[in-house]
Amino acid sequence: VSDLFWPGDERAGSLMTQSALLDAMVAVEEGWLSTLVEAGIAPAPARATLAGLVTFADVARVAEAAEGGGNPVIPLLTLLRDRIRPTNADAARWLHKGLTSQDVVDTALMLCVRDVLTRVEDELAAQVRTVSALVATHRHTVMAGRTLTQHAVPITFGLKASGWLTGVLDAADGVRAASALPAAQVGGAAGTLSAAAELARVAGTTDPQNVAAGLGGALAARLGLAARPPWPTSRGTVTRIGDALVGCTDAWGRVAADVATLTRPEIGELSEGAVAGRGGSSTMPHKQNPVLAVLVRRAAIAAPPLGATLHTAAALAVDERPDGAWHVEWATLRTLARSTVVAATQTSELIAGLEVDAHRMAATVAGAADALLAERRSVAGADADPDPRTYLGITEALVSAVLARADTYLEGRS
Amino acid sequence: VSDLFWPGDERAGSLMTQSALLDAMVAVEEGWLSTLVEAGIAPAPARATLAGLVTFADVARVAEAAEGGGNPVIPLLTLLRDRIRPTNADAARWLHKGLTSQDVVDTALMLCVRDVLTRVEDELAAQVRTVSALVATHRHTVMAGRTLTQHAVPITFGLKASGWLTGVLDAADGVRAASALPAAQVGGAAGTLSAAAELARVAGTTDPQNVAAGLGGALAARLGLAARPPWPTSRGTVTRIGDALVGCTDAWGRVAADVATLTRPEIGELSEGAVAGRGGSSTMPHKQNPVLAVLVRRAAIAAPPLGATLHTAAALAVDERPDGAWHVEWATLRTLARSTVVAATQTSELIAGLEVDAHRMAATVAGAADALLAERRSVAGADADPDPRTYLGITEALVSAVLARADTYLEGRS
Amino acid sequence: VSDLFWPGDERAGSLMTQSALLDAMVAVEEGWLSTLVEAGIAPAPARATLAGLVTFADVARVAEAAEGGGNPVIPLLTLLRDRIRPTNADAARWLHKGLTSQDVVDTALMLCVRDVLTRVEDELAAQVRTVSALVATHRHTVMAGRTLTQHAVPITFGLKASGWLTGVLDAADGVRAASALPAAQVGGAAGTLSAAAELARVAGTTDPQNVAAGLGGALAARLGLAARPPWPTSRGTVTRIGDALVGCTDAWGRVAADVATLTRPEIGELSEGAVAGRGGSSTMPHKQNPVLAVLVRRAAIAAPPLGATLHTAAALAVDERPDGAWHVEWATLRTLARSTVVAATQTSELIAGLEVDAHRMAATVAGAADALLAERRSVAGADADPDPRTYLGITEALVSAVLARADTYLEGRS
Amino acid sequence: VSDLFWPGDERAGSLMTQSALLDAMVAVEEGWLSTLVEAGIAPAPARATLAGLVTFADVARVAEAAEGGGNPVIPLLTLLRDRIRPTNADAARWLHKGLTSQDVVDTALMLCVRDVLTRVEDELAAQVRTVSALVATHRHTVMAGRTLTQHAVPITFGLKASGWLTGVLDAADGVRAASALPAAQVGGAAGTLSAAAELARVAGTTDPQNVAAGLGGALAARLGLAARPPWPTSRGTVTRIGDALVGCTDAWGRVAADVATLTRPEIGELSEGAVAGRGGSSTMPHKQNPVLAVLVRRAAIAAPPLGATLHTAAALAVDERPDGAWHVEWATLRTLARSTVVAATQTSELIAGLEVDAHRMAATVAGAADALLAERRSVAGADADPDPRTYLGITEALVSAVLARADTYLEGRS
C-alpha cells in the first residue's frame, strides 16, 4: 500500500487493494452461504464464518492461479473449501453453489468501490467546509481576474474560490448519486440463476423460482449493496461510478491549475505553505515547490483516459459475459479509485494549508489597474471610477449564492 | 449536413451544425438585447429581431475571421452591427454590451446541446417501446446463453433483450438528468458581470448590482435554459452532458455487439432484415451485412475518447477563462453529439427491423443441449430434467421486472 | 473548408475534405481501370479519364447513399457508371472490377493522408529553420530556468528554444518515417484478389495468378503510394501515421505551453506580437491574448484521444474486414489530420512572429538572483560567482549540438 | 509481482516493479559516482558499490517519503547516504552531486523500460517463428473468408495467419526502433548541468565546461543507454516507446479477436487447446473458455488510453520541468509496460498451443459454397469452377511474401 511510481499512494490505505478485494470476495461467499441457508436451500449447518480463512498471505497464490479461469474465483474457492472442510463439511459442500465467478468478482468490486465512494464523499464534504471558509475569509480580497492568461477585470479571491467550491459541490453531487449504484451481482452462469433455482427445487422449497428470485435482494441487503437484476453485460453501473470519480479529479485539477499558476514567483499570490519535508528539491535548497498541486494535476491528467477505458469496455460487452471487456474493468477501476482517493486527500490538505497573500494580490491589481479598468472606461468613459477595487460587478451576490449552496449541501449530510 | 467520412451523418440533420451554432449565437445576442431593455439598462428601442440577419451564407466569413479572437463572436458582432445599424442604431450600439465572447459561445452551445438531448431522449423512449415489445414477444423464445464466447446455460431471447432494455433505460436516465444541465453562461469579462453592473449604474437603475444580478436568470428564462452562476471554468456542465451521451453509445454498442455476433452465418439467430439498398456489397451480390450494427459499433468506439477529452479540458481549466481547454470543447462536443444522434436513430431502426429466428435458436439449443445442461446435471445429478427449455431459472421474474421498469419510465414521460 | 467550431480550420484548405476524398476515390478507380488494361485483363478501350465526372456537387448524394453499404463506394460507382457509360461503355463495364469497397476507401484515404504528411513535413522544416534562427539569436539571452513552476537556475532563451527545436526535430523524424507508410490497398473481397485473378484467367492471360499478383504494385506505382500485401485488418499503417501526427501536436503543445506561460503579464518575457485583428477581446480593448498558443494547445489536448481511437480500432480488427473498427478510422483520421495541419501553420506563425523581451528576462534574473544561485552557493560556497549570467553550465555545448542536428536535418531535405 | 486485479501479471516477473525501479535508481547513483570520479571531479575514493544498500525492504519507506518532494529521490538519497557513510564518507559526500531528481527517475525508468523492450522483442521474435510455422502448415487449409461478420470468399488459414504475422512483424519493427530510444537523462537542475560544471571548475579540471559536457555520454555508456541532450520537457522518447508498446497490443488484440470469434462453438474452427487448469468455469464443468484470447483482448482495450495519457503529458510539458505532466508518466508507463509483457507471453502461448480444425473449416466452406462463390459466378458466369477450394486468388503469393519478410526479420536478429 505504497507505490514508488505514484507518490502519495499510501494515502488510499487499504482501499481497493488486493487484500481488500480478497476480503470482499470472501465476504461475498460467506454472505451467500447464509443467504442459501435462510432461503431454505442449504441446511443450517452450512452457514460459516469464512472471514480470515484466506488472507493477504494467500494473495500471490490466488493471483497466480487466477489466470487459468481468467479470474481469481476458482483458486479462491479451492483454498476456502480446503480450509473450511475440516470444521464444516457442509459449508465446503455448499460454498459458491448457484453463483458464478462474475457474481463474486463484481459484488466484491462493488464492496470495495462503496468504501472508496464513502471516503471520497467525506473528503469532498471536508473540502466544502474548508473552501467555504476560504471564500468567506476572502470575499473582499481583490485580485486580478485573468482570461486567456491575460489580465481582464478585477475579481476577489473569494469569487475564485467560490468557483472551486462550485466544482467541488458538483463533484460531490456526482459522487452522492454514484453512491447509490454499487449493487450486488447475483445471476449465476448466464444471469438466470439457473443453478440456484434448481437447487431450490431439489431442496424441496415450495416455490423454487420465487425462492431463487429472492436471493439477489437477500445477499444485497446482507452486504449493504443495492439490489438490481443481474448486470453482467449492463455496465452502466461501472461507467457511472467511473464518471463520478473523474468528475472529482476534474474539479481538483482545476484548483491545482490555479494554485500552480498563482504560486509562480512572478505572481506569488498563493503558496502551499511551508511544511517540513515538503516541496523541497534534491539540489536547490531554496525551492518551495507546489508539490501537492503538482501531484493533483498528475491525477487529473491520468483519470479521463481511465474513465474512457471503462466506457469502451461497456460498449464492447457482448453475449452473457464479455470476452475481455469485463476483465479490463478491474484494474482500471482500481487505479482510478485509488488515485482519486489520493488526490482527494492531497486536495483537502492543499486547501487547508493554502496561504493567500492578499497584499501581493492588491499590488498586482494596483500595478495593472489601467488594464483591469479598460472595460470600465469603455462603458463609463470619463465618469469611470479609477479604483479597481470598486469594479467587482455582482461578485458579492455570486459568492453568497455559492456559499448558500454549500450550506445546503452540508445540512443535507448532517 | 452529410459526411462522406461518417456514413449516416445526415440523420443528425441540422443539429449542432455550423448553421445551428450561428443561429444560436444570434439568438443569444437577440435575447440579451431584450434582457438589457427589460432590466432598464438599455433603452426600449434597442430591442431588435436579429434572427436572419446573419445566415448560413455568412458561416465561412465568420469562421475564417474567428481565429483572430480565438472564437467566432467578434466577427459575428461586426456583421450583426453592420446589418442592424441601418434600421436600428440603438440595437447596434447596445449589442453584446456587458457580455463576453464566452457567454455567447457557451450559451449557444448549450442551446444546440439541448436540442440534441431532446432528440436523443425521444429516440431512447422509442427504443424503450420497441425493445419492450421485443422482450414481450420473445420472453419464451429459448436460446443458448453464451459466456466468454462459449455456451453456458439456456436463456431466452426475451431475457437478452431485457438486458438491452436495461442499458437503454440506464442511458435514458442519464440523458434525462443531463437535460436539466444546459445553462446560460452570463458572466461578462471575468465572471463578475462587471460591465453589466456598470451599465446598470450609468443607466441610473435603483440598485445596479441587484439589477445586474438578475440578468443571468432573465436571459436563461428567455432562452429556456437553466440559470446558474457563471461557469467559465466550472465545466462539470459539459462533462456530465458528455458522459450521458457516451452512456448512450455504450448501451447501443452493446446491442450492436450482440447483433453483429448473432448475425454471423454460423449462428444466424438474428438478422437486420432485408431493406432495399442496405447491407449490400460492391462485389458480392449475396451479402447481407449487418450494416447498422457495424455503424453503431463505430460510434461506440469513437465516443469514449471524446468524452475523455471533455474531462481533460475540464481538469485543465485555469484562471477565469482557460487558455485552450475551453476551445477544445466545441468541436469535441459537436462530433460526440452528432455521432450520438446518428447512432440513436440507427439503433432505433436496427431494433425495429430486427428479425429473430426462433427456430434457429431452438436448433442451437437442441444441438448444444449437453453443454447447456452440464451445470444442471452437476446440481441435480441423475434427477436432472433433460429438456434445456425448462432450465431457465428466474428468467420470467427478471423479464417482468425490467418490463415494469420500462412501463414506469414511459409513464413518466407521458 | 472552414469550421465555426474550430477556428483556423481553413488553414488546412482542401486537405482531407469530403471533396478531396471523393477525388481520391475517383483517382483510385481511374487508376485501376488503367491497371487492368495494362495487365491485359481489361480491353484497351476500358481505360478512361474519370476525374471530374463526380464532383463536389455530388458529395451530399454520395454521402447520404453511403449508409446502405456502410461506405461511400457503392453510390459513387453508380454515379461513375452512369456518367461514363454514354461515352465509354467498356469503362462502365470494367469499373471497379476486382476491387472491393475497402480497397477504394483505404487507398483514397492514403492519398489524402500523403498530402497531409507532405504539408506537415514542410511546416516542420520551416519551423526547424525559424526555431534555429531563434536559438542562434538568443543563445546568450539569459533567463530564469523554472521547474515545477518555481525558479531553479539560469538558462538562456536559446536553450529553451533548442528544447523546442528538439521536439520539432523528433516530430519531423516521426513524420518522415510515416511518409513512407501510405500504401495502396488492393485485396479484393477478402484480401486474396480472387476476382481479379479470375478475371485474368477469363481474359486468357498466360499466368493469371502472376498477373493478378502484380496488380497491387502497379496501382501503387501509378498513384505514388507504397506497395504492400493487402492490409484490411493489419492497421499498423493507420496507427503509425496517427502516432506521428500526435507526436507533432505534442511538440507544438509544449511550445504553446511555454508561450502561454511566459506571456502572462507578470512574467512578460514573450509575446505573440501585435498583429492586426489578432488576440483581441469582444469587450476589453487593451487585451492582447496569446491566441495562437491558445489554439495550438487546443489541438494538443484533442489529438491524443484521437490517436487512441485509431489504436483501439486496430486492436479490434477481426475477420477479413472489421465490423465497425474499420469505419471509425475515417473521420477520426480526418479530424486528427486537419487539426494537425491547422496547428502546424499556427505554430509556424507563432514562432515566426514571437517577440522576445530580453530586458524583461534579464530583469527577472536580476530580481531572482538569490534563488537562481542557491545551487551554485551550495556547490561553491563563498567562492561562488554572484553573477547569475555566468552560471549556465554546458548551455553553449547543448545549443550547438541541437543546431547541428537541425542543420543535418535540413541538409537531408535539400 | 502478481495482481489479483490483473490475472497473469506475474508473467512480467520483476520487470518495472517497485523493486526494479529502486535498483535502477541506485544503479544510476552508483554510475554517477564513478562518472564523477573518472571525469576528475570527485576524488577516486568516492567511487562505491551502492547496489544492495537499499533494497525491497526499504520500498515502503522510500515510497511514503516520496510525496514530500514529489518523487522518490530525496528519501532514497537519505538512506543511501546514511548507509554508505560509515564505510565511505567520500561517496556519501559526492552522492548525487550535480544531478537532479528528474535525472535519476528518468534514467532509472529508461533502464526498466529497456529491459521491458528486450523482453517484448524476444517474445515477438518467438511469435514470428511460431506464426510462420502456422502459416506454412496451413497455407493450403481452405476456410471461409469473412467480412463484416458475413461469408465473403474463400481464403486459407495460412493467409489469415500471415495477416497476424504481418501485424507481429510491424509491431516488432516498432519495438526494434523503440529499443534505440531509452536514454540517460543528465541535465541537473534545469537541463544545463550547472552544478556539475561548477563542481568541475572547483575541482580544478582544465576545461570545466567540456568536462561537464562529457558526463551525460559517460553515464549513458556506463549504463548501456543512449546519450542524448537533456530531455526533461522533450518527452518524445517516452511517447514513442509507449506507441511501440501499444502497437504490440494492437497486433495481439487482433489475433485474439480472431481466436475468440473462431472458437465460438457454432464456428469451432480454432481452439486454445486443452491445458490442465485453464479455461475452466467455477460452475460449468464442460466449458473450455478461450481464456488467453480473453486476457489478451483485455490488454488491447486497456493500452491505447494509456498511450494517450503519455502523449497528453508530453503536450503539457512546460518550463524546464513540468508541474504534473512528468509525474503522471511513471505509473502510466509501468502499467502499460507490464500489461504488454503479460500479453506478449500470453499471445506466444496462445499461438503455440492453437489447435486448428481443418475439417471444420472445410465443412464450413462446403456448407457455404454458394455464398463463397457468388463473386466468382458474377465474374465467370456459367464458366465458374464450382469448387470453392480453387477460388483462392493470389493467396499463395501473398503467403510467400509474408513468410519471406519473416525470414528476413529473423535473420536480422541472429
CSV table of N, CA and C in Angstrom, one decimal, chain C residues 229-294:
chain,number,residue,atom,x,y,z
C,229,PRO,N,1.4,-6.0,-49.2
C,229,PRO,CA,0.3,-7.0,-49.2
C,229,PRO,C,-1.0,-6.4,-48.6
C,230,PRO,N,-2.1,-6.9,-49.1
C,230,PRO,CA,-3.4,-6.4,-48.5
C,230,PRO,C,-3.4,-6.3,-47.0
C,231,TRP,N,-3.9,-5.2,-46.5
C,231,TRP,CA,-3.8,-4.9,-45.0
C,231,TRP,C,-5.2,-4.5,-44.5
C,232,PRO,N,-6.2,-5.2,-44.9
C,232,PRO,CA,-7.6,-4.8,-44.4
C,232,PRO,C,-7.7,-4.9,-42.9
C,233,THR,N,-7.0,-5.8,-42.3
C,233,THR,CA,-7.1,-5.9,-40.8
C,233,THR,C,-5.7,-5.8,-40.1
C,234,SER,N,-4.7,-5.4,-40.9
C,234,SER,CA,-3.4,-5.0,-40.3
C,234,SER,C,-3.3,-3.5,-40.3
C,235,ARG,N,-3.7,-2.9,-39.3
C,235,ARG,CA,-3.9,-1.4,-39.3
C,235,ARG,C,-2.8,-0.6,-38.7
C,236,GLY,N,-1.6,-1.3,-38.6
C,236,GLY,CA,-0.4,-0.6,-38.2
C,236,GLY,C,-0.1,0.6,-39.0
C,237,THR,N,-0.4,0.5,-40.3
C,237,THR,CA,-0.2,1.7,-41.2
C,237,THR,C,-1.0,2.9,-40.7
C,238,VAL,N,-2.2,2.7,-40.3
C,238,VAL,CA,-3.0,3.8,-39.8
C,238,VAL,C,-2.5,4.3,-38.5
C,239,THR,N,-2.3,3.4,-37.6
C,239,THR,CA,-1.9,3.9,-36.2
C,239,THR,C,-0.5,4.6,-36.2
C,240,ARG,N,0.4,4.1,-37.0
C,240,ARG,CA,1.7,4.7,-37.0
C,240,ARG,C,1.6,6.1,-37.6
C,241,ILE,N,0.8,6.3,-38.6
C,241,ILE,CA,0.6,7.7,-39.1
C,241,ILE,C,-0.1,8.5,-38.0
C,242,GLY,N,-1.1,8.0,-37.4
C,242,GLY,CA,-1.7,8.7,-36.3
C,242,GLY,C,-0.8,9.1,-35.2
C,243,ASP,N,0.1,8.2,-34.8
C,243,ASP,CA,1.1,8.5,-33.8
C,243,ASP,C,2.0,9.6,-34.2
C,244,ALA,N,2.4,9.6,-35.5
C,244,ALA,CA,3.3,10.6,-35.9
C,244,ALA,C,2.6,12.0,-35.9
C,245,LEU,N,1.3,12.0,-36.2
C,245,LEU,CA,0.6,13.3,-36.1
C,245,LEU,C,0.5,13.8,-34.7
C,246,VAL,N,0.2,12.8,-33.8
C,246,VAL,CA,0.1,13.2,-32.4
C,246,VAL,C,1.4,13.7,-31.9
C,247,GLY,N,2.5,13.0,-32.3
C,247,GLY,CA,3.8,13.4,-32.0
C,247,GLY,C,4.1,14.9,-32.3
C,248,CYS,N,3.5,15.3,-33.4
C,248,CYS,CA,3.6,16.8,-33.8
C,248,CYS,C,2.9,17.7,-32.8
C,249,THR,N,1.6,17.3,-32.6
C,249,THR,CA,0.9,18.3,-31.7
C,249,THR,C,1.5,18.3,-30.3
C,250,ASP,N,2.1,17.1,-29.9
C,250,ASP,CA,2.8,17.1,-28.6
C,250,ASP,C,3.9,18.2,-28.6
C,251,ALA,N,4.7,18.2,-29.7
C,251,ALA,CA,5.8,19.1,-29.8
C,251,ALA,C,5.4,20.5,-29.8
C,252,TRP,N,4.3,20.8,-30.5
C,252,TRP,CA,3.8,22.2,-30.6
C,252,TRP,C,3.1,22.6,-29.3
C,253,GLY,N,2.4,21.6,-28.7
C,253,GLY,CA,1.7,21.9,-27.5
C,253,GLY,C,2.6,22.4,-26.4
C,254,ARG,N,3.8,21.8,-26.4
C,254,ARG,CA,4.8,22.1,-25.4
C,254,ARG,C,5.3,23.5,-25.7
C,255,VAL,N,5.5,23.9,-26.9
C,255,VAL,CA,5.9,25.3,-27.3
C,255,VAL,C,4.8,26.2,-26.8
C,256,ALA,N,3.6,25.9,-27.1
C,256,ALA,CA,2.5,26.7,-26.8
C,256,ALA,C,2.3,26.9,-25.3
C,257,ALA,N,2.6,25.8,-24.5
C,257,ALA,CA,2.5,25.9,-23.1
C,257,ALA,C,3.6,26.9,-22.5
C,258,ASP,N,4.8,26.8,-23.1
C,258,ASP,CA,5.8,27.8,-22.7
C,258,ASP,C,5.4,29.2,-23.1
C,259,VAL,N,4.9,29.4,-24.3
C,259,VAL,CA,4.5,30.7,-24.7
C,259,VAL,C,3.3,31.3,-23.9
C,260,ALA,N,2.3,30.4,-23.6
C,260,ALA,CA,1.2,30.9,-22.8
C,260,ALA,C,1.7,31.3,-21.4
C,261,THR,N,2.6,30.6,-20.9
C,261,THR,CA,3.1,30.9,-19.5
C,261,THR,C,3.9,32.2,-19.6
C,262,LEU,N,4.8,32.3,-20.5
C,262,LEU,CA,5.8,33.4,-20.5
C,262,LEU,C,5.2,34.7,-21.0
C,263,THR,N,4.0,34.6,-21.6
C,263,THR,CA,3.3,35.9,-22.0
C,263,THR,C,2.4,36.4,-20.9
C,264,ARG,N,2.3,35.6,-19.8
C,264,ARG,CA,1.5,36.2,-18.6
C,264,ARG,C,2.1,37.5,-18.3
C,265,PRO,N,1.2,38.5,-18.0
C,265,PRO,CA,1.8,39.9,-17.8
C,265,PRO,C,2.8,39.9,-16.7
C,266,GLU,N,2.6,39.1,-15.7
C,266,GLU,CA,3.5,39.2,-14.5
C,266,GLU,C,4.9,38.6,-14.9
C,267,ILE,N,5.0,37.8,-16.0
C,267,ILE,CA,6.2,37.3,-16.5
C,267,ILE,C,6.7,38.2,-17.7
C,268,GLY,N,5.9,38.2,-18.7
C,268,GLY,CA,6.1,39.2,-19.8
C,268,GLY,C,7.3,39.0,-20.6
C,269,GLU,N,7.9,37.8,-20.6
C,269,GLU,CA,9.1,37.6,-21.3
C,269,GLU,C,8.9,37.3,-22.8
C,270,LEU,N,7.8,36.8,-23.2
C,270,LEU,CA,7.5,36.6,-24.6
C,270,LEU,C,6.1,37.3,-24.9
C,271,SER,N,6.0,37.5,-26.2
C,271,SER,CA,4.6,37.9,-26.6
C,271,SER,C,4.4,37.5,-28.1
C,272,GLU,N,3.2,37.3,-28.4
C,272,GLU,CA,2.9,36.8,-29.8
C,272,GLU,C,3.1,37.9,-30.8
C,273,GLY,N,3.3,39.1,-30.3
C,273,GLY,CA,3.5,40.2,-31.3
C,273,GLY,C,2.1,40.7,-31.7
C,274,ALA,N,2.1,42.0,-32.0
C,274,ALA,CA,0.8,42.6,-32.3
C,274,ALA,C,0.6,42.4,-33.8
C,275,VAL,N,-0.5,41.7,-34.1
C,275,VAL,CA,-1.0,41.6,-35.5
C,275,VAL,C,-2.4,42.1,-35.6
C,276,ALA,N,-2.6,42.9,-36.6
C,276,ALA,CA,-4.0,43.5,-36.7
C,276,ALA,C,-5.0,42.4,-36.7
C,277,GLY,N,-6.0,42.6,-35.8
C,277,GLY,CA,-7.1,41.6,-35.8
C,277,GLY,C,-6.9,40.4,-35.0
C,278,ARG,N,-5.7,40.3,-34.4
C,278,ARG,CA,-5.5,39.1,-33.6
C,278,ARG,C,-5.3,39.3,-32.1
C,279,GLY,N,-5.9,38.4,-31.4
C,279,GLY,CA,-5.7,38.5,-29.9
C,279,GLY,C,-6.6,39.4,-29.2
C,280,GLY,N,-7.5,40.0,-29.9
C,280,GLY,CA,-8.4,41.0,-29.3
C,280,GLY,C,-9.5,40.3,-28.5
C,281,SER,N,-10.3,41.2,-27.8
C,281,SER,CA,-11.3,40.7,-27.0
C,281,SER,C,-12.6,41.4,-27.4
C,282,SER,N,-13.8,40.7,-27.2
C,282,SER,CA,-15.0,41.3,-27.6
C,282,SER,C,-15.4,42.5,-26.7
C,283,THR,N,-14.8,42.6,-25.5
C,283,THR,CA,-15.2,43.6,-24.5
C,283,THR,C,-14.0,44.4,-24.0
C,284,MET,N,-12.8,43.9,-24.0
C,284,MET,CA,-11.7,44.6,-23.3
C,284,MET,C,-10.7,45.0,-24.3
C,285,PRO,N,-10.7,46.4,-24.6
C,285,PRO,CA,-9.9,46.9,-25.7
C,285,PRO,C,-8.4,46.7,-25.5
C,286,HIS,N,-7.9,46.6,-24.3
C,286,HIS,CA,-6.5,46.5,-24.1
C,286,HIS,C,-5.9,45.1,-24.3
C,287,LYS,N,-6.7,44.1,-24.4
C,287,LYS,CA,-6.2,42.8,-24.3
C,287,LYS,C,-5.4,42.4,-25.5
C,288,GLN,N,-4.3,41.6,-25.3
C,288,GLN,CA,-3.6,41.0,-26.4
C,288,GLN,C,-3.4,39.6,-26.0
C,289,ASN,N,-4.3,38.8,-26.3
C,289,ASN,CA,-4.3,37.4,-25.9
C,289,ASN,C,-3.3,36.6,-26.8
C,290,PRO,N,-2.6,35.6,-26.2
C,290,PRO,CA,-1.7,34.7,-27.0
C,290,PRO,C,-2.6,33.7,-27.7
C,291,VAL,N,-3.3,34.2,-28.7
C,291,VAL,CA,-4.4,33.4,-29.3
C,291,VAL,C,-3.8,32.2,-30.1
C,292,LEU,N,-2.7,32.4,-30.7
C,292,LEU,CA,-2.1,31.2,-31.4
C,292,LEU,C,-1.7,30.1,-30.5
C,293,ALA,N,-1.1,30.5,-29.4
C,293,ALA,CA,-0.7,29.5,-28.4
C,293,ALA,C,-2.0,28.8,-27.8
C,294,VAL,N,-3.0,29.6,-27.6
C,294,VAL,CA,-4.2,29.0,-27.1
C,294,VAL,C,-4.8,28.0,-28.1
